[in-house]
Short mmCIF file of N, CA and C in Angstrom, two decimals:
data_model
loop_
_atom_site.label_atom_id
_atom_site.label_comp_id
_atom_site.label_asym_id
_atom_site.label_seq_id
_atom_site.Cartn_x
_atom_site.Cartn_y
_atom_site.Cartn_z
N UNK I 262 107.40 96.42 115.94
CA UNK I 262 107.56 97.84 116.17
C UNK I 262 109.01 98.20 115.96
N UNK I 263 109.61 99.59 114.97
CA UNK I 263 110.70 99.67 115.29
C UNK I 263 111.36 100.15 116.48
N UNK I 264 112.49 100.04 116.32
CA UNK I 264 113.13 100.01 117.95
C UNK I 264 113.16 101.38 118.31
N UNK I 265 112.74 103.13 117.02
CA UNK I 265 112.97 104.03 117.36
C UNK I 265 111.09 104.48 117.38
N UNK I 266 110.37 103.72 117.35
CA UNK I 266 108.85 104.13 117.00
C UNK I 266 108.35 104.24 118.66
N UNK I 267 107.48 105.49 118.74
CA UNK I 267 106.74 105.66 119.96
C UNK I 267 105.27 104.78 120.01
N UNK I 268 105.38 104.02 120.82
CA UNK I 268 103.75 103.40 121.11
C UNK I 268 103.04 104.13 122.29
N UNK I 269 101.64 103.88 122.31
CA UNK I 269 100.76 104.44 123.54
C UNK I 269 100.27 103.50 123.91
N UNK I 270 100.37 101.94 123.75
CA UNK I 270 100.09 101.00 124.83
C UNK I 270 98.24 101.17 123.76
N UNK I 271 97.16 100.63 124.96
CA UNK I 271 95.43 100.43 124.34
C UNK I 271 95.36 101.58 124.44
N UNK I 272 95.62 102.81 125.01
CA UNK I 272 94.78 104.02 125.04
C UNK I 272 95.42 104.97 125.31
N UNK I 273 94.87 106.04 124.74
CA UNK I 273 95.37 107.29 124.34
C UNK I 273 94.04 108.31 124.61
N UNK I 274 94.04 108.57 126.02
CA UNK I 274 93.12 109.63 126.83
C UNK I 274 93.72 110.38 127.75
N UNK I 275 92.62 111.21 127.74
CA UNK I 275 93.15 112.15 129.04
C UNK I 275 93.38 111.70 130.13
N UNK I 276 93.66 110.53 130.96
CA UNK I 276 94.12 109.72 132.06
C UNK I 276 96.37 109.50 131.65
N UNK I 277 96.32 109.52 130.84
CA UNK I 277 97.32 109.54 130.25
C UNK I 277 98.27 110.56 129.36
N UNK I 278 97.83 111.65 128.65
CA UNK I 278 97.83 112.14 127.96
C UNK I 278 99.25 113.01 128.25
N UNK I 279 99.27 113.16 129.70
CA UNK I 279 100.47 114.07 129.60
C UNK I 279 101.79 113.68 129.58
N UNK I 280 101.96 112.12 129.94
CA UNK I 280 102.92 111.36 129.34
C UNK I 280 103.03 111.05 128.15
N UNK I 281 102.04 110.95 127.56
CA UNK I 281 101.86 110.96 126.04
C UNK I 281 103.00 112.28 125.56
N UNK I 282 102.00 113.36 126.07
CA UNK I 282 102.65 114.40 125.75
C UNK I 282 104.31 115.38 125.44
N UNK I 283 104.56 115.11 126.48
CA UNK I 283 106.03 115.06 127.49
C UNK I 283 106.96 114.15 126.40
N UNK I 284 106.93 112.90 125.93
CA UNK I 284 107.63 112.16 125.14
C UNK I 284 107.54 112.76 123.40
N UNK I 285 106.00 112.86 123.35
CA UNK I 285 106.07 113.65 121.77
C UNK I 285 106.68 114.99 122.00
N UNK I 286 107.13 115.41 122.86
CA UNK I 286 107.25 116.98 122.82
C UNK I 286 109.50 116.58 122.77
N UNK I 287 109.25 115.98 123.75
CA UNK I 287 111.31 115.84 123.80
C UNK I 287 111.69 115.21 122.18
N UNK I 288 110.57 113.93 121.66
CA UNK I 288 111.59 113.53 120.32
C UNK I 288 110.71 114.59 119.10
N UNK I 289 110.13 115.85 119.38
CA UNK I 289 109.69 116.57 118.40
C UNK I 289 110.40 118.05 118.17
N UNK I 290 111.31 117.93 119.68
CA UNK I 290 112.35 118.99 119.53
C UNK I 290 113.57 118.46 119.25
N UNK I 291 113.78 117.45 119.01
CA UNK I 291 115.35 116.75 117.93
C UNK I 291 114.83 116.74 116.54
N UNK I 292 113.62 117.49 115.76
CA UNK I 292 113.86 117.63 114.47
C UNK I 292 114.03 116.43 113.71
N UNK I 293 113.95 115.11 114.41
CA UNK I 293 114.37 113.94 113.80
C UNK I 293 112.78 113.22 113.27
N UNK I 294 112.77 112.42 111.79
CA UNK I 294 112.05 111.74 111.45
C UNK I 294 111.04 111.44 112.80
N UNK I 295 109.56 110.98 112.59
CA UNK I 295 109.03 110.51 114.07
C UNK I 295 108.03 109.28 113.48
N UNK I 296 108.22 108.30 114.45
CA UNK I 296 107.41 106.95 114.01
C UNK I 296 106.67 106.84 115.25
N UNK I 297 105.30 106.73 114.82
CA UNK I 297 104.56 106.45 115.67
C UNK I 297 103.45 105.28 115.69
N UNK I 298 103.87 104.42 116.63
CA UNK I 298 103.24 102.77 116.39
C UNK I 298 101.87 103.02 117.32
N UNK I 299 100.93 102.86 116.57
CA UNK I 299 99.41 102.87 116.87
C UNK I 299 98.73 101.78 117.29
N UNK I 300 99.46 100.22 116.51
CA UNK I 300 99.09 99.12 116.39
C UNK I 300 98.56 98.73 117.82
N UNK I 301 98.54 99.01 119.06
CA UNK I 301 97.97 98.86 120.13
C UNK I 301 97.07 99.51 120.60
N UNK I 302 96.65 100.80 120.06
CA UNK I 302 95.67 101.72 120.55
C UNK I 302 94.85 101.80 119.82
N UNK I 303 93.62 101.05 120.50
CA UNK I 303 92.45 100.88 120.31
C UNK I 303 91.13 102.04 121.27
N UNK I 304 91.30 102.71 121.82
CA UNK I 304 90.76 103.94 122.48
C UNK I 304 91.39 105.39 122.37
N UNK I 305 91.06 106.06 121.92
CA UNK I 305 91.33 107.95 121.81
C UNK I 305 90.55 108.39 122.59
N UNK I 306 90.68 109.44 123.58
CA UNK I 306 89.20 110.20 123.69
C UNK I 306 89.57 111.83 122.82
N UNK I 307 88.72 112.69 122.93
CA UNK I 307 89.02 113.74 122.46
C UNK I 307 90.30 114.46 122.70
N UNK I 308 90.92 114.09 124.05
CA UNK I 308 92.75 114.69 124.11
C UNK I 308 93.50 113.74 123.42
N UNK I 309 93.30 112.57 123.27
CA UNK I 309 94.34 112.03 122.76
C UNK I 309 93.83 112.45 121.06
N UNK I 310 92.68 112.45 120.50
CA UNK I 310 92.66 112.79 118.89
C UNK I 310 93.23 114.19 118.60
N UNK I 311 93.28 115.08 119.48
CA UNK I 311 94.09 116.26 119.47
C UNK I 311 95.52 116.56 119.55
N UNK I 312 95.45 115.34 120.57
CA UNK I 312 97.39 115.40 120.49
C UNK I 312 97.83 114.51 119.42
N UNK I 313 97.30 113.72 118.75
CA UNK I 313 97.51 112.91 117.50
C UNK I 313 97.75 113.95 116.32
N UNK I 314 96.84 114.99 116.14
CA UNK I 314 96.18 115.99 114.88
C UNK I 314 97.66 117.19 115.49
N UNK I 315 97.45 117.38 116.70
CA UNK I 315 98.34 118.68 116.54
C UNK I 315 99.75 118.34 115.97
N UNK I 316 99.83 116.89 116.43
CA UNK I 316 101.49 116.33 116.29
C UNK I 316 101.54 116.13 114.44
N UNK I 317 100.41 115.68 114.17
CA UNK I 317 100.82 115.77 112.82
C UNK I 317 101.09 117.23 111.94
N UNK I 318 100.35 118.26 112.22
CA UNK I 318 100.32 119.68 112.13
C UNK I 318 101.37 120.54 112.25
N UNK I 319 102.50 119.75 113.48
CA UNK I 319 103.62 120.43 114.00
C UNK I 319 104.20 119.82 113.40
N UNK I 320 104.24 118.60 112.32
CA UNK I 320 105.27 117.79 111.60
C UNK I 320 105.65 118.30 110.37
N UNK I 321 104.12 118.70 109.84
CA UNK I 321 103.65 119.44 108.51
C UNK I 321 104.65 120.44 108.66
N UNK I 322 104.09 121.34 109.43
CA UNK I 322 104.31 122.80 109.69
C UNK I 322 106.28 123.41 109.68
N UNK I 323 107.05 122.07 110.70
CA UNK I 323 108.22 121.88 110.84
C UNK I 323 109.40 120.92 109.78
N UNK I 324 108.32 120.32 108.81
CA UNK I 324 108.67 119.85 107.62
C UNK I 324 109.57 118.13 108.46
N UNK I 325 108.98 117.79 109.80
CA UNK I 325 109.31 116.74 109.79
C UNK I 325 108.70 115.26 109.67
N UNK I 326 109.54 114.64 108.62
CA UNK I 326 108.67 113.36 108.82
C UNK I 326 107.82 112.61 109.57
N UNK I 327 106.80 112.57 109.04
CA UNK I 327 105.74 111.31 110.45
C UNK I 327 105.12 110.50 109.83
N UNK I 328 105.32 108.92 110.65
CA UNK I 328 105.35 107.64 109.75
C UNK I 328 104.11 106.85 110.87
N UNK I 329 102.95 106.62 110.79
CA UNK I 329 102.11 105.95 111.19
C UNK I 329 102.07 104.46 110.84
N UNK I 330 102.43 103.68 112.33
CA UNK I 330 102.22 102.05 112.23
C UNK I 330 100.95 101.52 112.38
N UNK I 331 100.45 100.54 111.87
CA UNK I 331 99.27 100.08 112.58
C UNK I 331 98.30 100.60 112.59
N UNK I 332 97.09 101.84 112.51
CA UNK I 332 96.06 102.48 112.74
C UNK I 332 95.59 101.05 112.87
N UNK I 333 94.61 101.26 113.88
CA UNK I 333 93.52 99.89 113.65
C UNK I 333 91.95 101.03 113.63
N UNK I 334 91.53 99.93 112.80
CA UNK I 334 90.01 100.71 112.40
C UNK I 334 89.15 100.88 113.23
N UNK I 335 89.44 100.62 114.74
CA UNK I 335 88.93 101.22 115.36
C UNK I 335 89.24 102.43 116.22
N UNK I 336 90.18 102.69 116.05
CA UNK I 336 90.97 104.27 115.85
C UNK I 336 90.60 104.91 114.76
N UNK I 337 90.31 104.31 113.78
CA UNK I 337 90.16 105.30 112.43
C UNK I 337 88.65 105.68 112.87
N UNK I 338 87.98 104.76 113.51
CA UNK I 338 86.85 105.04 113.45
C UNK I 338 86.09 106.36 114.32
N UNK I 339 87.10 105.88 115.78
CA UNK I 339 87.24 107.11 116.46
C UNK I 339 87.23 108.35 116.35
N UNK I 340 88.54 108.49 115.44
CA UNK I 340 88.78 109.44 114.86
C UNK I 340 87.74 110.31 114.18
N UNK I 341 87.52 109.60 113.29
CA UNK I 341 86.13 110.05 112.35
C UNK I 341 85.02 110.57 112.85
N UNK I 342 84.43 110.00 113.86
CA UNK I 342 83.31 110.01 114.81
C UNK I 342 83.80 111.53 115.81
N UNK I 343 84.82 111.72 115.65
CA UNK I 343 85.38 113.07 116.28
C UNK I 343 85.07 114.21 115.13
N UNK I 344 85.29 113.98 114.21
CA UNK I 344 85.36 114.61 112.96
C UNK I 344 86.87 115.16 112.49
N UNK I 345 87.50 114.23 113.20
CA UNK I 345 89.31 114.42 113.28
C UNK I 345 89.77 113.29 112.11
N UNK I 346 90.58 114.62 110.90
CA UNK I 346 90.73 113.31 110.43
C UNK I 346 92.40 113.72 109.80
N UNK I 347 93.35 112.85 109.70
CA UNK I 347 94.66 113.01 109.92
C UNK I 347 95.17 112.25 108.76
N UNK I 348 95.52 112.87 107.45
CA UNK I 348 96.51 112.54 106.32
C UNK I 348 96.64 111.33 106.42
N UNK I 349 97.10 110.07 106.18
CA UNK I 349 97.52 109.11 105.97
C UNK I 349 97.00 108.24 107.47
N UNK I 350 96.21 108.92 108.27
CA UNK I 350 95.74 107.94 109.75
C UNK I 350 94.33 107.78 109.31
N UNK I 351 93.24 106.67 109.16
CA UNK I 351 92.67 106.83 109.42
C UNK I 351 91.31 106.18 108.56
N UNK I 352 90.41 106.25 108.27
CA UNK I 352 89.24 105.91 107.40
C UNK I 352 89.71 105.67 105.64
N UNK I 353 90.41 106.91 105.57
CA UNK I 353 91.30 106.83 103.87
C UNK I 353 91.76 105.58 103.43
N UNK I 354 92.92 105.17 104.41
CA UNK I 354 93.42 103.81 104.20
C UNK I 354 93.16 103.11 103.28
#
């Protein structure tokens, strides 16, 4: 993982989400490149595939870089099965 990449640990749900949140929100107001290491999260529920999709949306939208580590296919799969599906995250691969 790089030493500036955000991880979420196995899961990325609403038990968690607002720490999730809170961290994407402080390094998404420095405008700076954003790496986000997936390689451990193997569970989404529907808040975490939303805060995944909006963050990419607000990256688009703000023209800042976002660099996805790791998807594991069972995140992609997740994803999919949501009908959430995120540029370069995911089933495409």
């Amino acid at each position: 993982m790089s030493k500036d990449a955000i991880g979420f640990g196995s899961e990325l749900t609403i038990r968690n989400i607002q720490d999730a949140h809170h961290l994407l929100s402080d390094k998404l107001h420095q405008n700076q490149p954003l790496v986000l290491d997936l390689s451990g999260l193997i569970k989404a529920d529907t808040a975490g595939a939303q805060l995944l999709f909006l963050t990419y949306l607000h990256c688009q939208q703000q023209a800042i870089p976002l660099h996805w580590l790791g998807a594991s296919p069972e995140l992609a799969g997740q994803l999919a099965a949501l009908g959430i599906m995120i540029p370069g995250l995911g089933s495409e691969q």
